[in-house]
Short mmCIF file of C-alpha atoms and ligand atoms in Angstrom, two decimals:
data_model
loop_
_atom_site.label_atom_id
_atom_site.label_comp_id
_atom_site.label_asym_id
_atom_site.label_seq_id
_atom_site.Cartn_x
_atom_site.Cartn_y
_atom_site.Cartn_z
CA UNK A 646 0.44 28.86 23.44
CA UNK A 647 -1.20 26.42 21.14
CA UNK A 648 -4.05 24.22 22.73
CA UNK A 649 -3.97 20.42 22.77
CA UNK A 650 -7.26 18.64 21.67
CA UNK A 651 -6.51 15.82 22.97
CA UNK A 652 -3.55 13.87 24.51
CA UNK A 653 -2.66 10.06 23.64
CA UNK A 654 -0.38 7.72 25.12
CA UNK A 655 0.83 4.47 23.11
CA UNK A 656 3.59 2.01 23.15
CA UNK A 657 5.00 3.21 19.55
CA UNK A 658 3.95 5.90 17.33
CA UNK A 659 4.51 5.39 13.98
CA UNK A 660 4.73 8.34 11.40
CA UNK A 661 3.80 6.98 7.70
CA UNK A 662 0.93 5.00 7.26
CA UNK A 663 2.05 3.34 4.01
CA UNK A 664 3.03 -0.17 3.60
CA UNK A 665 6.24 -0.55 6.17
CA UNK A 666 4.29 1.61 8.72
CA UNK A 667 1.37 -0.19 8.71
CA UNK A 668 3.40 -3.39 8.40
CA UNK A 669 4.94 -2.53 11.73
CA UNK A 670 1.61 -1.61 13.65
CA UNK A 671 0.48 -5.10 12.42
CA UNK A 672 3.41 -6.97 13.33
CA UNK A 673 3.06 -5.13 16.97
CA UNK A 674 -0.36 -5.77 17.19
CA UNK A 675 0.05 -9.04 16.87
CA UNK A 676 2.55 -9.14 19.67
CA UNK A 677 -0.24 -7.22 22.31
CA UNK A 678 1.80 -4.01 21.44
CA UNK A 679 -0.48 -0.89 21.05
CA UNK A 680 0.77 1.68 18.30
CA UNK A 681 -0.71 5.04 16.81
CA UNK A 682 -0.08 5.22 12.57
CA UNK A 683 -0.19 8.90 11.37
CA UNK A 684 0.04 10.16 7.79
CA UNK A 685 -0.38 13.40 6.24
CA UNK A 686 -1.82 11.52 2.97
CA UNK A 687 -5.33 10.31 3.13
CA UNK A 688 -5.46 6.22 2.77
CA UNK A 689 -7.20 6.76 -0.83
CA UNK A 690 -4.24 9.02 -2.09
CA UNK A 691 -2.05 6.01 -0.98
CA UNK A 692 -4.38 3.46 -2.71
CA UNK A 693 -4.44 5.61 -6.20
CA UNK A 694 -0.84 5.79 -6.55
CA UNK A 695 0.91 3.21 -8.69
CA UNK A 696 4.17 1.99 -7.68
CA UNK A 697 6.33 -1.19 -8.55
CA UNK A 698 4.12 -4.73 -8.51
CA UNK A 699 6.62 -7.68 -7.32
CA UNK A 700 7.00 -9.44 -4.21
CA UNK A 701 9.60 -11.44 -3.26
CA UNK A 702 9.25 -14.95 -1.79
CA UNK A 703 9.18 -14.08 1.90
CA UNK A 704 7.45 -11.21 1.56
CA UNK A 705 4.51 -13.20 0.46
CA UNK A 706 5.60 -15.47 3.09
CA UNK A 707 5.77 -12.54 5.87
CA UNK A 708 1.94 -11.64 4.55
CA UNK A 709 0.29 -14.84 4.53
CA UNK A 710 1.89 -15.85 7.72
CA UNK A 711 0.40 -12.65 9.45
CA UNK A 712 -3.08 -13.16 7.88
CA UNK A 713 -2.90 -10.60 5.06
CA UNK A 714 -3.27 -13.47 2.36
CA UNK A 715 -5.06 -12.21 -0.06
CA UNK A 716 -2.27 -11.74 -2.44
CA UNK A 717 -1.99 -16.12 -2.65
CA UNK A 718 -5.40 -15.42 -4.43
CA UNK A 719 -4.88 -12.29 -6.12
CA UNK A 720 -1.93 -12.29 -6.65
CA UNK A 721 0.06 -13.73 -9.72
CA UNK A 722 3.20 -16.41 -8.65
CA UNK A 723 5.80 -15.64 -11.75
CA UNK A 724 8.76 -18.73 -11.87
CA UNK A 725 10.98 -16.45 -13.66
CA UNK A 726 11.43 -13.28 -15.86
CA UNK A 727 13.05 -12.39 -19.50
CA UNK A 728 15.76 -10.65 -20.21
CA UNK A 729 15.65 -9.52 -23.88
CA UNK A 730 18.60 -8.66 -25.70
CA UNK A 731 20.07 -8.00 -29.01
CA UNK A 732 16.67 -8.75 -30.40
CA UNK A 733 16.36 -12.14 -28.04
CA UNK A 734 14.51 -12.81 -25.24
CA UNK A 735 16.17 -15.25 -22.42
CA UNK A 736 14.45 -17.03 -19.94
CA UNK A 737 15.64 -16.67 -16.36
CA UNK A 738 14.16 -19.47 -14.17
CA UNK A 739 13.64 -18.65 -11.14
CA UNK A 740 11.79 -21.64 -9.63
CA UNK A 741 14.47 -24.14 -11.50
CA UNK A 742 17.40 -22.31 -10.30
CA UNK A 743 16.81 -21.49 -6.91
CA UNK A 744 13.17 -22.94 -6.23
CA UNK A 745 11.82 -20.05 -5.19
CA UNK A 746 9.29 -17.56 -7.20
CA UNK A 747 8.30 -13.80 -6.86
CA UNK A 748 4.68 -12.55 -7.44
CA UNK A 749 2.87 -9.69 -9.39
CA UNK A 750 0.84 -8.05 -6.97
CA UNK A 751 0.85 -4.45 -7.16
CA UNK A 752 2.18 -2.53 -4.02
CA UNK A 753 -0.91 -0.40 -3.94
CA UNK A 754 -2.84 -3.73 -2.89
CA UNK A 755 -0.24 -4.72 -0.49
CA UNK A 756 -1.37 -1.46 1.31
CA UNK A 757 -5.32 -1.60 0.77
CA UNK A 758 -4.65 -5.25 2.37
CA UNK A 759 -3.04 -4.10 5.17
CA UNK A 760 -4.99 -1.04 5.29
CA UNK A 761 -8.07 -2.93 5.46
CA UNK A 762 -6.65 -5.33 8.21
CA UNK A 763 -5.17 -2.66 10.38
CA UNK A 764 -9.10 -1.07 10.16
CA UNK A 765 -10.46 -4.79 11.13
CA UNK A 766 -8.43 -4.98 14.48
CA UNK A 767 -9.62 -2.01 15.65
CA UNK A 768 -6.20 0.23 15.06
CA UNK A 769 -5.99 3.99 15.83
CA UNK A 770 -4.87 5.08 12.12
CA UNK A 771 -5.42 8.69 11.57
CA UNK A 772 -4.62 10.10 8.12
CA UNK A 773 -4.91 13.09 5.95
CA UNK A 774 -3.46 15.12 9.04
CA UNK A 775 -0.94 17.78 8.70
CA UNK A 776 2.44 20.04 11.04
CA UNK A 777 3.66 17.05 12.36
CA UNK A 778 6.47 17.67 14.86
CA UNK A 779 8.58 15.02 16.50
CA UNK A 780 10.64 15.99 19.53
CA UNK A 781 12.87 14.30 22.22
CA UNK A 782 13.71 11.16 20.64
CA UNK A 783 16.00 10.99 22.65
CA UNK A 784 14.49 10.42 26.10
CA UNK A 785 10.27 11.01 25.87
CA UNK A 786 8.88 11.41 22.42
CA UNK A 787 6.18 13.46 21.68
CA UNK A 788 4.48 13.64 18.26
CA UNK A 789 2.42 16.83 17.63
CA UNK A 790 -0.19 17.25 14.89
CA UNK A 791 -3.02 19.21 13.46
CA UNK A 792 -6.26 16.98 12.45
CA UNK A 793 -8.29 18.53 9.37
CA UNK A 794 -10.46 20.44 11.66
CA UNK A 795 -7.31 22.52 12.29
CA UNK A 796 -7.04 21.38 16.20
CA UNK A 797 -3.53 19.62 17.24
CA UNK A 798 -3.23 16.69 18.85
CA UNK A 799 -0.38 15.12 20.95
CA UNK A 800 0.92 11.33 21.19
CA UNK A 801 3.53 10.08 23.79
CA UNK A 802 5.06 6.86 23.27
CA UNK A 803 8.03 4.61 24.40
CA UNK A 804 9.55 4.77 20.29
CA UNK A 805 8.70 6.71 17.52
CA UNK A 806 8.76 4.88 13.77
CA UNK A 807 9.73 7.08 11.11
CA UNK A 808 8.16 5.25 8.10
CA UNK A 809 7.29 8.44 6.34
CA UNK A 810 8.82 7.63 3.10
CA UNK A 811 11.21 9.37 0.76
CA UNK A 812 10.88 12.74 2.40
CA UNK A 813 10.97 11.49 5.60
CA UNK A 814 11.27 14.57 8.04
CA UNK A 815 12.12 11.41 10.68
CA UNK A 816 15.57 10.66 9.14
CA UNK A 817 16.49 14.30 9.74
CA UNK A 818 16.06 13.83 13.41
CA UNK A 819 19.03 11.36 13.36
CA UNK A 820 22.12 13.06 14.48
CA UNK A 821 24.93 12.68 12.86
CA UNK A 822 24.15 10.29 10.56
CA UNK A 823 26.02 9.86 6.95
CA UNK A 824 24.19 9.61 3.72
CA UNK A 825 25.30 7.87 0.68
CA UNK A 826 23.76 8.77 -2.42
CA UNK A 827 24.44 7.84 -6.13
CA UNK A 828 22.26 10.01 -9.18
CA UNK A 829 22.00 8.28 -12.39
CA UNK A 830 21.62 10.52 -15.91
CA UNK A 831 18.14 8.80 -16.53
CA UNK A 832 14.47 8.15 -15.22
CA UNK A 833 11.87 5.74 -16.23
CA UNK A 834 8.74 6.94 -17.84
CA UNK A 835 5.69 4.46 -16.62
CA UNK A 836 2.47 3.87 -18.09
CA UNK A 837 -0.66 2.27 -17.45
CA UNK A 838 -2.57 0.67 -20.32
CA UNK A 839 -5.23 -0.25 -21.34
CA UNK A 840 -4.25 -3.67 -23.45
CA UNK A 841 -4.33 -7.82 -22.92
CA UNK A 842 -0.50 -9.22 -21.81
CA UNK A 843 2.05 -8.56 -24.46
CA UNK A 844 4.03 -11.64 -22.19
CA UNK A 845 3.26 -14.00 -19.61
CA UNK A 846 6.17 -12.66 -17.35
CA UNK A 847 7.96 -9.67 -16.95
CA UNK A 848 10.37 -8.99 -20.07
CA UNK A 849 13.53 -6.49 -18.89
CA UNK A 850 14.77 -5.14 -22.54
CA UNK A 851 18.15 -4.06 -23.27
CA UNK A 852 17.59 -1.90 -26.50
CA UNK A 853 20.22 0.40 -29.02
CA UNK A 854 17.72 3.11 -27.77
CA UNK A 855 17.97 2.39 -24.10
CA UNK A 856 15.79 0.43 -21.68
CA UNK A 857 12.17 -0.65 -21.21
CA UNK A 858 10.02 -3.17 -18.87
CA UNK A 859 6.91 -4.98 -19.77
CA UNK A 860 4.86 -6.05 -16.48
CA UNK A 861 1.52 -7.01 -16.25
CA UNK A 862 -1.35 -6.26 -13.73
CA UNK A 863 -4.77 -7.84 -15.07
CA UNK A 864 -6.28 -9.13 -18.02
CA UNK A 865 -6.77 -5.84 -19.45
CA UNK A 866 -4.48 -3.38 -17.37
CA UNK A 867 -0.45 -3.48 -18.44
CA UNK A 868 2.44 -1.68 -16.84
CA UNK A 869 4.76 -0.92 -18.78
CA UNK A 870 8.27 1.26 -18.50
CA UNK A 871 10.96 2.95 -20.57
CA UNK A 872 14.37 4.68 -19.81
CA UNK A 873 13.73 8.08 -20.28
CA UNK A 874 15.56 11.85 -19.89
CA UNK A 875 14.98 13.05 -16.57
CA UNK A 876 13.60 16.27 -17.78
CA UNK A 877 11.02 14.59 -20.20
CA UNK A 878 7.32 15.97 -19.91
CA UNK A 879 4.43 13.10 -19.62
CA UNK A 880 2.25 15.90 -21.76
CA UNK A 881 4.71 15.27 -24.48
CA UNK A 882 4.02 11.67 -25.39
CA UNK A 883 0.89 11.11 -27.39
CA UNK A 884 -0.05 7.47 -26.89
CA UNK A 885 1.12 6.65 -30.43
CA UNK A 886 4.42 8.16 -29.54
CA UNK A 887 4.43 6.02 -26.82
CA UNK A 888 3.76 2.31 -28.46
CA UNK A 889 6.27 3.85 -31.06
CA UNK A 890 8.66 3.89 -28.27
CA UNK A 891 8.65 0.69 -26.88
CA UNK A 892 7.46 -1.31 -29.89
CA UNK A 893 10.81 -0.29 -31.27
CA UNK A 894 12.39 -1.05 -27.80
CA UNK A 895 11.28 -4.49 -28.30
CA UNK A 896 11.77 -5.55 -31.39
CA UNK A 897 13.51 -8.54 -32.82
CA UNK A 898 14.55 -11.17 -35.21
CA UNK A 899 11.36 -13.17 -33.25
CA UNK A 900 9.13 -10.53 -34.34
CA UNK A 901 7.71 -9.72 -30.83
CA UNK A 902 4.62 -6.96 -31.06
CA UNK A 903 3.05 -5.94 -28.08
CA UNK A 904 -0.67 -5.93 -27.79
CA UNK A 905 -2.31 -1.86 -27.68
CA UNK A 906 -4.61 0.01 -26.28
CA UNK A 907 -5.51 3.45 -24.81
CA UNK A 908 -2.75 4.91 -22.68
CA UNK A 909 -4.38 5.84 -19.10
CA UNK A 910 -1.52 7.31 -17.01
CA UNK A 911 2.16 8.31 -17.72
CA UNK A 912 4.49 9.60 -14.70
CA UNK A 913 8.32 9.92 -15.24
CA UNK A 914 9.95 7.95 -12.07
CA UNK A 915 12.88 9.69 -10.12
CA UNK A 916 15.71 7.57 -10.16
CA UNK A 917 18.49 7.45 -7.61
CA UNK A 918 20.08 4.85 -4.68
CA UNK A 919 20.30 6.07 -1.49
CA UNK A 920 21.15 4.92 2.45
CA UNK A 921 21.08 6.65 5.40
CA UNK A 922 22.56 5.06 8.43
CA UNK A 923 22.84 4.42 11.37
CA UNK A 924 18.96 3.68 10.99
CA UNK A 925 17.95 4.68 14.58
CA UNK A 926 18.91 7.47 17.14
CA UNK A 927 17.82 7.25 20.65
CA UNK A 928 13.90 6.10 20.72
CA UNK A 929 13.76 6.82 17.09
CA UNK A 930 13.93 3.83 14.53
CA UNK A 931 13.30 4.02 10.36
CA UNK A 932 11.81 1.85 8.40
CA UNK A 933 11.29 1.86 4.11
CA UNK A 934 12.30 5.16 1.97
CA UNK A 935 12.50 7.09 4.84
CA UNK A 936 16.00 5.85 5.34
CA UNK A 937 16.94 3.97 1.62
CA UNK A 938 15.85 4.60 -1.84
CA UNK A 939 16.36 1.90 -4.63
CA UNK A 940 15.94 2.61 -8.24
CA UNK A 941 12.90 0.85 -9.19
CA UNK A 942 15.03 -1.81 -11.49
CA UNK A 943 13.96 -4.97 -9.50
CA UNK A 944 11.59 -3.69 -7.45
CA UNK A 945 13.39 -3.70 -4.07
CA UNK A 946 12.12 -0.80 -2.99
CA UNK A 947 8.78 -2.62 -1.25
CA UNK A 948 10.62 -6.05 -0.57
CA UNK A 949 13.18 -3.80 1.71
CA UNK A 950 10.28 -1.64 3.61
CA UNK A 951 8.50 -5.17 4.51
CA UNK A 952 11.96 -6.87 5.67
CA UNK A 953 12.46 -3.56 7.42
CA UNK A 954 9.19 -4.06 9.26
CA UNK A 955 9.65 -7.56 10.27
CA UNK A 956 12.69 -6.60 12.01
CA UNK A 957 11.57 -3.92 13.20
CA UNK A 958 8.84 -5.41 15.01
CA UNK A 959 10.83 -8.43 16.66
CA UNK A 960 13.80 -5.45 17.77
CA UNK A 961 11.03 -3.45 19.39
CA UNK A 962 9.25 -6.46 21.06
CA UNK A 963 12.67 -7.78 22.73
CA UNK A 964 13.14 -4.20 23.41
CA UNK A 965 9.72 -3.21 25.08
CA UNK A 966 9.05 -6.74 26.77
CA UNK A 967 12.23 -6.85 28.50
CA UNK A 968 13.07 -3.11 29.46
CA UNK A 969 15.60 -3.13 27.80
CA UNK A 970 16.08 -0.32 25.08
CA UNK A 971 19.61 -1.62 24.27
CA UNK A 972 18.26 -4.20 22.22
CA UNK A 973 17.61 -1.45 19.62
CA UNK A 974 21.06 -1.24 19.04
CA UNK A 975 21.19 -4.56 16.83
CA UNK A 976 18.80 -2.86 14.15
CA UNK A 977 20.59 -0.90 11.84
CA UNK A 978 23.36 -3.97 11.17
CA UNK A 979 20.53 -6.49 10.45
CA UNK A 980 18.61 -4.20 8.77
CA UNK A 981 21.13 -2.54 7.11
CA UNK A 982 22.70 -6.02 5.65
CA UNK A 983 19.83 -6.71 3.58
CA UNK A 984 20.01 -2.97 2.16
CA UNK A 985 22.90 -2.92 1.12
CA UNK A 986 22.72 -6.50 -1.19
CA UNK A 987 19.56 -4.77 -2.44
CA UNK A 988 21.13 -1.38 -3.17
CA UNK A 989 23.82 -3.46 -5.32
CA UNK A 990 21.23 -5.51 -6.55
CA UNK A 991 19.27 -2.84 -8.32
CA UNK A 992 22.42 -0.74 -8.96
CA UNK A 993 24.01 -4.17 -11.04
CA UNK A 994 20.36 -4.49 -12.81
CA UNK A 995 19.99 -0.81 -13.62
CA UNK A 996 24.02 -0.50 -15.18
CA UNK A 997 23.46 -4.32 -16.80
CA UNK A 998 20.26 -2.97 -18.91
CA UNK A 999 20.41 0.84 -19.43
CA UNK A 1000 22.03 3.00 -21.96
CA UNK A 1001 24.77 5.33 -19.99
CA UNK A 1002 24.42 8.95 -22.26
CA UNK A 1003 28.08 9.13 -23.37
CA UNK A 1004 28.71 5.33 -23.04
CA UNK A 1005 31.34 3.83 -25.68
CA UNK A 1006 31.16 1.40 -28.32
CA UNK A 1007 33.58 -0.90 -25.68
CA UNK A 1008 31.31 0.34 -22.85
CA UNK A 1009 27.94 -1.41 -25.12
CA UNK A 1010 30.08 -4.52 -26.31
CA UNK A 1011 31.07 -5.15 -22.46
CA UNK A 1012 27.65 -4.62 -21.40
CA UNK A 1013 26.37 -7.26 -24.23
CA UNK A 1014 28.90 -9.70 -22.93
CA UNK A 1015 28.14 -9.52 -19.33
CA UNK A 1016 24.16 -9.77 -20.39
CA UNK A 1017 25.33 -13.57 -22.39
CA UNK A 1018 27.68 -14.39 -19.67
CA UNK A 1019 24.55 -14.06 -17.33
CA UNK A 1020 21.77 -15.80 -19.65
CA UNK A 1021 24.43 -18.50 -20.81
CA UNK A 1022 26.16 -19.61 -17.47
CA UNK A 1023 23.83 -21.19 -14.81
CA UNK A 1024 26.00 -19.58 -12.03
CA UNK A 1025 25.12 -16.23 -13.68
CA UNK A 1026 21.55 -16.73 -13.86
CA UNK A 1027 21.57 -18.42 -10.16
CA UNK A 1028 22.98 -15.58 -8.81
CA UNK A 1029 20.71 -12.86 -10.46
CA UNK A 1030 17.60 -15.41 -9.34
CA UNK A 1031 18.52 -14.92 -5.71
CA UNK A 1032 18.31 -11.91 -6.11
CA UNK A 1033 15.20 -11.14 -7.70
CA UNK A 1034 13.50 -13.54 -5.36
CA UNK A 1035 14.90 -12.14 -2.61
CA UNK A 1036 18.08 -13.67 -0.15
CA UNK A 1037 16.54 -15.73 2.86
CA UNK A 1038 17.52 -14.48 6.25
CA UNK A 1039 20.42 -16.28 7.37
C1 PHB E 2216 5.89 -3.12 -11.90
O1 PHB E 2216 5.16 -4.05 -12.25
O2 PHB E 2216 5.44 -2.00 -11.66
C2 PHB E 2216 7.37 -3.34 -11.78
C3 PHB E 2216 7.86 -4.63 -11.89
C4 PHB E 2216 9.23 -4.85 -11.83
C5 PHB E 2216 10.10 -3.79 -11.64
C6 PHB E 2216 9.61 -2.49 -11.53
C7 PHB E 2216 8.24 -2.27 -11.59
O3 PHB E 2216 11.42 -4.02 -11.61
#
């Protein structure tokens, strides 16, 4: 019989410490409720590893709001986005169209933010652990771990979280839950430069040889993306093979160039849409990548964990302050709602801008007329605006 260390009690437990788990515990704190964050990352692998950089509008809004404002200083407010085709780049504004605006403010920040807020208010956060076990969901959960002095540790709770991203051993937990998945025949290969802004906002390219994004992060930092094979090897892409790349991705009868410098990280991105639902079972509720993926086209994937959390929080709050664990039964549909507009969201981006191996010459022209039809008719550009910007509650 193993030995427990030590034995906790909390209101929630929340496995994943990344940016919807922590986003929860913050949300709960601020209602008096007591949670527990576990992760078997340490905070600083968290912090190092680059993922998408855009907010939506109430995103920003859900931040600020809960005192994790940094990103109104920090952060970069963008009115709109390019979409470059057929050697033309079209403005898409945002702020005209729909009055609202994302911002550039990469996702590891959003966590160090929170991270470092979380810390402030005295949470229990305990990372870089490892085994962790969740059982009886159902009526009395119980999280088991080992810390990294090999000793386990126990935490009983009213509701467990599972915010523990795309591998999520939570989801699994969910009986008999259905899965819908959709692979695409491509993957994005991301670097990290070294260069000044090749744009002021975020270009989305349409090329012959497939797509590529140019974002920003600082003065001297770019991020910058390009449909690639899924099979491709980072190792094989010199940094002049690189700029080859997108400089020809980018090119047009404006004679765009985009500004070089020293490549300093290249990671090929997996790239697939996926939903699990229902989104809780018994005690047990998800939140983030543990139970939906988004291609990274758009950069939902962040936008949904943080709208996850904020309902998340206000289901468990009705739920815990009244006794009344029935309550939890409205979060999957509200949650789920948003998902879904997302998942087609990024799934109409990714199809709109990407070269389909075996496409047709009438599969390209379509494509080409559905990217004017967008740029050309306000409708069309209103409706991709909302998106990007995110769809306020209703
Ligand atoms: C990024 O800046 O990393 C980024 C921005 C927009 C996307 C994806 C990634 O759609």
């Amino acid at each position: 019989m193993t030995t427990i260390a030590t034995s906790t009690r909390t209101r929630v437990v929340i496995v994943g410490g990344g940016p919807a788990g922590l986003m929860v515990s913050h949300l709960l704190h601020l209602a008096g409720l007591d949670s527990v964050v576990l992760d078997n990352r340490t905070a600083r692998t968290i912090e190092t590893t680059h993922r998408a950089g855009i907010l939506e509008r109430d995103s920003v809004r859900l931040l600020a709001d809960t005192g994790v404002d940094r990103v109104l200083t920090a952060g970069h407010r963008h009115a709109g986005i390019s979409l470059r085709f057929a050697g033309l780049s079209h403005r898409i504004d945002f702020e005209g169209l729909t009055g609202a605006s994302c911002w550039l403010y990469p996702q590891t920040d959003v966590f160090a933010d929170l991270h470092r807020t979380r810390h402030r208010d005295g949470a229990d956060l305990r990372y870089g652990i490892s085994a962790t076990e969740v059982h009886d969901v159902r009526d009395a959960p119980r999280v088991r771990y080992t810390d990294g002095e090999g000793r386990r540790h126990e935490i009983t709770a009213d509701l467990v979280v599972g915010a523990d991203g795309s591998r999520s051993v939570c989801r699994d937990l969910v009986d008999g839950a259905t899965r819908y998945f959709r692979e695409y025949p491509f993957a994005w290969f991301g670097v990290l430069v070294e260069a000044p802004p090749s744009a002021p906002e975020l270009v989305y390219a349409r090329s012959e040889r497939g797509f590529a994004l140019i974002s920003q992060r600082t003065a001297s930092i770019q991020r910058m993306y390009f449909q690639c094979d899924p099979g491709e090897d980072p190792q094989d892409w010199s940094d002049d093979r690189v700029w080859a790349e997108l400089q020809c991705r980018l090119a047009g009868e404006d004679g765009l160039r985009l500004r070089e410098g020293p490549v300093l990280e290249r990671t090929v991105l997996p790239f697939r849409s996926f939903v699990q639902a229902p989104m809780r079972h018994g005690r047990l509720l998800l939140a983030g990548d543990a139970a939906h993926t988004v291609p990274p086209t758009g950069a939902k994937g962040l936008n949904l964990a943080l709208a996850d959390a904020r309902i998340l929080a206000e289901t468990i709050e009705a739920a815990l302050a009244g006794d009344d664990l029935s309550a939890l039964a409205r979060y999957t549909d509200r949650a789920l709602a948003r998902v879904w507009k997302a998942q087609h969201f990024s799934y109409w981006l990714t199809t709109m801008l990407h070269r389909t191996p075996g496409a047709s010459a009438f599969d390209e022209q379509r494509q080409l007329a559905e990217l004017h039809t967008v740029v050309a008719s306000p409708s069309g550009a209103r409706y991709l605006a909302e998106g990007y910007t995110g769809w306020p509650e209703p």
